[in-house]
Every structure is written in C-alpha cells, then in structure tokens.
Amino acid sequence: MNEYKIGFPSDKESLKNKNLLTYTAMLVQTNWLQGDLDERRYLYHNKLNKEEMAKTMGVSKRTINRNINALMKTGLIEAVNSENGVVYKFNYKKDNKYFVEIEEPILKELVHTSTNVIATYVLFKYHLKDGVKKMSQEYIAEEIGLSKSSTKLIRQITHILAKLGLIIMHKRYEIKSYEKNGKILEIPTEVIYYELTSFEDWQMLDEVIERTKE
C-alpha cells in the first residue's frame, strides 16, 4: 500500500524558519484541498487540535497561536474565510521547485522532534534524492539557520535522525593536503556521507524506534 506524500517547503528561507515544528504539527492534521491546482493541504480553524499540539510540543497554546501568526506572515500558511469558517491553506512550493514530498507517517514521527531536526531532514530529502552525498556539519548548520560553529548541535541532530532510522551515516577517512613551512602534509580526515533510508526500509525496521527530543 502506498502512503500519501505531503509537500513540504525546502527553500533556504523556509529551512531557517524557527516555527517548522508548529507547521509540521498542523500539517499532519490537514486534508487534501480538492480542486486546488497547487495540490495544497487545508485545515479548518475549528478542527485544529491545539491541545494535542501543545502536549506533543511541550508548549502553551498561547505559544502555538504566536507561532501560527508568524507562519502566516511568512506566507507558509494562509488563512481564508469560507462558508464553513476560517480555513488554513498550506503553501509549500516556491518557484514550483523548492519542495520535497514526505510520507505522512514520517511527518507524524518528526512532530516528536524539533524544528532543527525537521529542517535537517528536509535538507537531506532535497539534497540526497540522487543517493549518498558528503555534507559538512558547517554546511548543514548554515543551511538551517545556525552558525557554522554549531557542529556539536548538528552531530546531535543527525544522531537523532539516525536513531529514528530516517538516515544512515557513513563515516570515512579522506586524505587532505596542507602546506606547512613549505612542505605538503597529507592528513587523514574523517568525513561523513549521508544517505536517506527509503520509506519501505524505514517501515520494516525490526526494533521499536524511540522518539527522542533534541
């Protein structure tokens, strides 16, 4: 049985948005907006379960309301009046290319993590669609809106994704050349190649995945 895939923004501005956890927690409650040529999802305001969101995210409903307002200001969410009340529409395409599609069960798993974990997974979904790829921790940090020096935090984030079974990390040593006092030094340096776990493989994990918060 094929699982539904839900569109998620992957442009740089969206990856740096500090309310992606709220966006995801809302997104998993949505339905398809039939007849919408952009294939957007929708959610009626009176159907939004803020109590469940607050419990899962460990924040107050006031914080959730503030985050939703911030998301609307960025255009990721649009609030529209309809015959049945206010409805939220979710915009995920930028220039019709900067987005990824994520299976609904994976999104529901990501709701139990954090904004930084979600942003990193979306970054991997965008860059690793053609297979295994080397990415520096400094690069990952900058792409999700952190400083280049946040390598310790990136290690924590990637280990959470690996523990959830969503990615595989391949550690390798490559020779890098340095010049010192007129001499060329070759030093083995550890690098990490990242690989996405396919949805089919993720479903067949033998061990129970423990949800881990950052």
mmCIF file of C-alpha atoms in Angstrom:
data_model
loop_
_atom_site.group_PDB
_atom_site.id
_atom_site.type_symbol
_atom_site.label_atom_id
_atom_site.label_comp_id
_atom_site.label_asym_id
_atom_site.label_seq_id
_atom_site.Cartn_x
_atom_site.Cartn_y
_atom_site.Cartn_z
ATOM 1 C CA MET A 1 0.000 0.000 0.000
ATOM 2 C CA ASN A 2 1.404 3.381 -0.997
ATOM 3 C CA GLU A 3 1.409 6.028 1.706
ATOM 4 C CA TYR A 4 0.318 9.569 0.992
ATOM 5 C CA LYS A 5 3.154 12.007 0.469
ATOM 6 C CA ILE A 6 2.754 15.561 1.688
ATOM 7 C CA GLY A 7 4.562 18.511 0.110
ATOM 8 C CA PHE A 8 6.982 20.391 2.352
ATOM 9 C CA PRO A 9 8.932 23.604 1.543
ATOM 10 C CA SER A 10 12.700 23.199 1.131
ATOM 11 C CA ASP A 11 13.834 26.684 0.054
ATOM 12 C CA LYS A 12 16.518 28.323 2.193
ATOM 13 C CA GLU A 13 14.163 30.833 3.788
ATOM 14 C CA SER A 14 11.759 28.106 4.907
ATOM 15 C CA LEU A 15 14.538 25.858 6.239
ATOM 16 C CA LYS A 16 15.609 28.710 8.518
ATOM 17 C CA ASN A 17 12.078 29.301 9.799
ATOM 18 C CA LYS A 18 12.026 28.735 13.552
ATOM 19 C CA ASN A 19 8.401 27.569 13.537
ATOM 20 C CA LEU A 20 8.734 24.461 11.375
ATOM 21 C CA LEU A 21 7.708 22.244 14.280
ATOM 22 C CA THR A 22 4.403 24.102 14.575
ATOM 23 C CA TYR A 23 3.991 23.965 10.787
ATOM 24 C CA THR A 24 4.531 20.196 10.819
ATOM 25 C CA ALA A 25 2.218 19.648 13.798
ATOM 26 C CA MET A 26 -0.513 21.460 11.875
ATOM 27 C CA LEU A 27 0.304 19.782 8.562
ATOM 28 C CA VAL A 28 -0.312 16.260 9.889
ATOM 29 C CA GLN A 29 -3.879 17.314 10.744
ATOM 30 C CA THR A 30 -4.675 18.524 7.216
ATOM 31 C CA ASN A 31 -6.627 17.128 4.290
ATOM 32 C CA TRP A 32 -6.241 17.493 0.536
ATOM 33 C CA LEU A 33 -7.818 20.617 -0.897
ATOM 34 C CA GLN A 34 -9.772 19.146 -3.797
ATOM 35 C CA GLY A 35 -9.725 21.229 -6.948
ATOM 36 C CA ASP A 36 -6.687 23.227 -5.866
ATOM 37 C CA LEU A 37 -4.268 23.189 -8.809
ATOM 38 C CA ASP A 38 -1.310 23.665 -6.439
ATOM 39 C CA GLU A 39 -2.280 20.493 -4.555
ATOM 40 C CA ARG A 40 -2.275 22.301 -1.250
ATOM 41 C CA ARG A 41 -3.450 20.879 2.045
ATOM 42 C CA TYR A 42 -6.129 22.566 4.135
ATOM 43 C CA LEU A 43 -7.309 22.601 7.739
ATOM 44 C CA TYR A 44 -10.348 24.303 9.234
ATOM 45 C CA HIS A 45 -9.599 26.510 12.225
ATOM 46 C CA ASN A 46 -12.253 24.788 14.331
ATOM 47 C CA LYS A 47 -10.700 21.384 13.572
ATOM 48 C CA LEU A 48 -7.196 22.375 14.692
ATOM 49 C CA ASN A 49 -6.311 20.379 17.814
ATOM 50 C CA LYS A 50 -4.159 22.851 19.712
ATOM 51 C CA GLU A 51 -4.421 20.845 22.922
ATOM 52 C CA GLU A 52 -2.735 17.851 21.313
ATOM 53 C CA MET A 53 -0.149 20.097 19.677
ATOM 54 C CA ALA A 54 0.670 21.780 22.995
ATOM 55 C CA LYS A 55 1.044 18.399 24.706
ATOM 56 C CA THR A 56 3.270 16.950 21.979
ATOM 57 C CA MET A 57 5.423 20.048 21.574
ATOM 58 C CA GLY A 58 5.641 20.852 25.281
ATOM 59 C CA VAL A 59 4.485 24.449 24.853
ATOM 60 C CA SER A 60 1.421 26.530 25.704
ATOM 61 C CA LYS A 61 -1.482 27.210 23.362
ATOM 62 C CA ARG A 62 -0.500 30.880 23.509
ATOM 63 C CA THR A 63 2.877 29.944 22.041
ATOM 64 C CA ILE A 64 1.170 27.942 19.307
ATOM 65 C CA ASN A 65 -1.054 30.922 18.415
ATOM 66 C CA ARG A 66 2.001 33.157 18.240
ATOM 67 C CA ASN A 67 3.815 30.654 16.021
ATOM 68 C CA ILE A 68 0.823 30.350 13.683
ATOM 69 C CA ASN A 69 0.681 34.128 13.280
ATOM 70 C CA ALA A 70 4.386 34.146 12.466
ATOM 71 C CA LEU A 71 3.902 31.390 9.870
ATOM 72 C CA MET A 72 1.114 33.376 8.211
ATOM 73 C CA LYS A 73 3.387 36.407 7.965
ATOM 74 C CA THR A 74 5.923 34.333 6.014
ATOM 75 C CA GLY A 75 3.238 33.043 3.635
ATOM 76 C CA LEU A 76 3.739 29.370 4.524
ATOM 77 C CA ILE A 77 0.191 29.357 5.872
ATOM 78 C CA GLU A 78 -2.723 31.356 4.508
ATOM 79 C CA ALA A 79 -5.930 31.934 6.475
ATOM 80 C CA VAL A 80 -9.036 32.294 4.295
ATOM 81 C CA ASN A 81 -12.672 32.902 5.192
ATOM 82 C CA SER A 82 -15.052 30.298 3.799
ATOM 83 C CA GLU A 83 -18.699 29.337 4.141
ATOM 84 C CA ASN A 84 -17.686 26.856 6.833
ATOM 85 C CA GLY A 85 -15.434 29.230 8.750
ATOM 86 C CA VAL A 86 -11.757 30.133 8.653
ATOM 87 C CA VAL A 87 -9.611 27.622 6.784
ATOM 88 C CA TYR A 88 -5.814 27.382 6.757
ATOM 89 C CA LYS A 89 -4.176 26.674 3.413
ATOM 90 C CA PHE A 90 -0.598 25.390 3.365
ATOM 91 C CA ASN A 91 1.785 26.745 0.757
ATOM 92 C CA TYR A 92 4.880 24.661 0.101
ATOM 93 C CA LYS A 93 6.020 25.396 -3.451
ATOM 94 C CA LYS A 94 8.437 28.202 -4.267
ATOM 95 C CA ASP A 95 9.098 28.753 -7.968
ATOM 96 C CA ASN A 96 7.439 25.327 -8.353
ATOM 97 C CA LYS A 97 10.666 23.515 -7.453
ATOM 98 C CA TYR A 98 11.879 24.158 -3.912
ATOM 99 C CA PHE A 99 9.917 21.482 -2.106
ATOM 100 C CA VAL A 100 10.108 17.828 -1.127
ATOM 101 C CA GLU A 101 7.459 15.171 -0.565
ATOM 102 C CA ILE A 102 7.427 13.331 2.752
ATOM 103 C CA GLU A 103 5.321 10.302 3.665
ATOM 104 C CA GLU A 104 2.662 11.089 6.250
ATOM 105 C CA PRO A 105 3.897 8.535 8.859
ATOM 106 C CA ILE A 106 7.369 10.097 8.763
ATOM 107 C CA LEU A 107 5.919 13.575 9.277
ATOM 108 C CA LYS A 108 3.984 12.252 12.268
ATOM 109 C CA GLU A 109 7.242 10.897 13.678
ATOM 110 C CA LEU A 110 9.027 14.210 13.121
ATOM 111 C CA VAL A 111 6.372 16.059 15.149
ATOM 112 C CA HIS A 112 8.001 14.479 18.215
ATOM 113 C CA THR A 113 11.417 16.042 17.486
ATOM 114 C CA SER A 114 12.226 19.725 16.943
ATOM 115 C CA THR A 115 12.358 22.467 14.339
ATOM 116 C CA ASN A 116 16.091 21.915 13.775
ATOM 117 C CA VAL A 117 15.643 18.166 13.291
ATOM 118 C CA ILE A 118 12.806 18.732 10.829
ATOM 119 C CA ALA A 119 14.791 21.338 8.874
ATOM 120 C CA THR A 120 17.792 18.998 8.662
ATOM 121 C CA TYR A 121 15.677 16.092 7.433
ATOM 122 C CA VAL A 122 14.070 18.279 4.767
ATOM 123 C CA LEU A 123 17.540 19.471 3.724
ATOM 124 C CA PHE A 124 18.622 15.836 3.341
ATOM 125 C CA LYS A 125 15.443 14.975 1.408
ATOM 126 C CA TYR A 126 16.274 17.728 -1.060
ATOM 127 C CA HIS A 127 19.993 17.037 -1.471
ATOM 128 C CA LEU A 128 20.106 13.243 -1.154
ATOM 129 C CA LYS A 129 17.420 12.339 -3.668
ATOM 130 C CA ASP A 130 20.131 11.067 -6.043
ATOM 131 C CA GLY A 131 21.922 8.954 -3.440
ATOM 132 C CA VAL A 132 24.715 9.128 -0.859
ATOM 133 C CA LYS A 133 26.380 12.517 -0.519
ATOM 134 C CA LYS A 134 29.114 14.099 1.576
ATOM 135 C CA MET A 135 27.987 17.139 3.560
ATOM 136 C CA SER A 136 29.950 19.045 6.154
ATOM 137 C CA GLN A 137 28.419 19.840 9.510
ATOM 138 C CA GLU A 138 29.257 23.501 8.947
ATOM 139 C CA TYR A 139 27.263 23.500 5.705
ATOM 140 C CA ILE A 140 24.256 21.822 7.314
ATOM 141 C CA ALA A 141 24.317 24.337 10.163
ATOM 142 C CA GLU A 142 24.325 27.335 7.837
ATOM 143 C CA GLU A 143 21.569 25.925 5.637
ATOM 144 C CA ILE A 144 19.152 25.556 8.567
ATOM 145 C CA GLY A 145 19.956 28.972 10.022
ATOM 146 C CA LEU A 146 22.599 28.130 12.629
ATOM 147 C CA SER A 147 26.150 29.421 12.896
ATOM 148 C CA LYS A 148 28.981 27.444 11.296
ATOM 149 C CA SER A 149 30.323 26.762 14.784
ATOM 150 C CA SER A 150 27.203 24.755 15.731
ATOM 151 C CA THR A 151 28.831 21.455 14.768
ATOM 152 C CA LYS A 152 28.108 19.835 18.150
ATOM 153 C CA LEU A 153 24.402 20.580 17.732
ATOM 154 C CA ILE A 154 24.450 19.217 14.161
ATOM 155 C CA ARG A 155 26.004 15.985 15.460
ATOM 156 C CA GLN A 156 23.142 15.698 17.961
ATOM 157 C CA ILE A 157 20.553 16.385 15.265
ATOM 158 C CA THR A 158 21.954 13.855 12.806
ATOM 159 C CA HIS A 159 22.230 11.212 15.515
ATOM 160 C CA ILE A 160 18.537 11.752 16.337
ATOM 161 C CA LEU A 161 17.642 11.222 12.669
ATOM 162 C CA ALA A 162 19.841 8.119 12.558
ATOM 163 C CA LYS A 163 18.299 6.760 15.768
ATOM 164 C CA LEU A 164 14.851 7.270 14.252
ATOM 165 C CA GLY A 165 16.027 5.213 11.302
ATOM 166 C CA LEU A 166 15.464 8.044 8.822
ATOM 167 C CA ILE A 167 19.077 8.410 7.663
ATOM 168 C CA ILE A 168 22.272 6.371 7.533
ATOM 169 C CA MET A 169 25.631 7.981 8.274
ATOM 170 C CA HIS A 170 28.771 6.612 6.612
ATOM 171 C CA LYS A 171 31.997 7.749 8.289
ATOM 172 C CA ARG A 172 35.046 7.635 6.070
ATOM 173 C CA TYR A 173 38.593 8.946 6.091
ATOM 174 C CA GLU A 174 39.861 11.001 3.201
ATOM 175 C CA ILE A 175 43.332 12.396 2.674
ATOM 176 C CA LYS A 176 43.541 16.176 2.811
ATOM 177 C CA SER A 177 46.673 18.090 1.860
ATOM 178 C CA TYR A 178 48.036 21.024 3.846
ATOM 179 C CA GLU A 179 51.051 23.232 3.265
ATOM 180 C CA LYS A 180 53.232 23.949 6.283
ATOM 181 C CA ASN A 181 56.694 25.501 6.240
ATOM 182 C CA GLY A 182 56.951 24.901 2.541
ATOM 183 C CA LYS A 183 56.059 21.226 2.861
ATOM 184 C CA ILE A 184 52.912 19.427 1.760
ATOM 185 C CA LEU A 185 51.390 17.366 4.551
ATOM 186 C CA GLU A 186 48.785 14.719 3.889
ATOM 187 C CA ILE A 187 46.493 14.055 6.834
ATOM 188 C CA PRO A 188 43.635 11.532 7.008
ATOM 189 C CA THR A 189 40.479 13.434 7.935
ATOM 190 C CA GLU A 190 37.121 11.983 8.956
ATOM 191 C CA VAL A 191 34.223 12.947 6.684
ATOM 192 C CA ILE A 192 30.576 11.903 6.823
ATOM 193 C CA TYR A 193 28.456 10.763 3.898
ATOM 194 C CA TYR A 194 24.708 10.809 4.450
ATOM 195 C CA GLU A 195 22.078 8.501 2.976
ATOM 196 C CA LEU A 196 18.298 8.580 3.227
ATOM 197 C CA THR A 197 16.514 5.474 4.406
ATOM 198 C CA SER A 198 13.805 4.536 1.926
ATOM 199 C CA PHE A 199 10.274 4.615 3.254
ATOM 200 C CA GLU A 200 9.939 0.869 2.638
ATOM 201 C CA ASP A 201 13.085 0.109 4.654
ATOM 202 C CA TRP A 202 12.016 2.521 7.389
ATOM 203 C CA GLN A 203 8.719 0.664 7.729
ATOM 204 C CA MET A 204 10.497 -2.672 8.103
ATOM 205 C CA LEU A 205 12.793 -1.663 10.951
ATOM 206 C CA ASP A 206 12.878 -4.535 13.425
ATOM 207 C CA GLU A 207 13.492 -2.504 16.557
ATOM 208 C CA VAL A 208 10.971 -0.124 18.089
ATOM 209 C CA ILE A 209 12.037 3.434 17.319
ATOM 210 C CA GLU A 210 12.287 5.527 20.444
ATOM 211 C CA ARG A 211 11.135 9.094 19.906
ATOM 212 C CA THR A 212 13.876 11.442 21.012
ATOM 213 C CA LYS A 213 13.611 15.152 21.657
ATOM 214 C CA GLU A 214 16.554 17.424 20.975
#
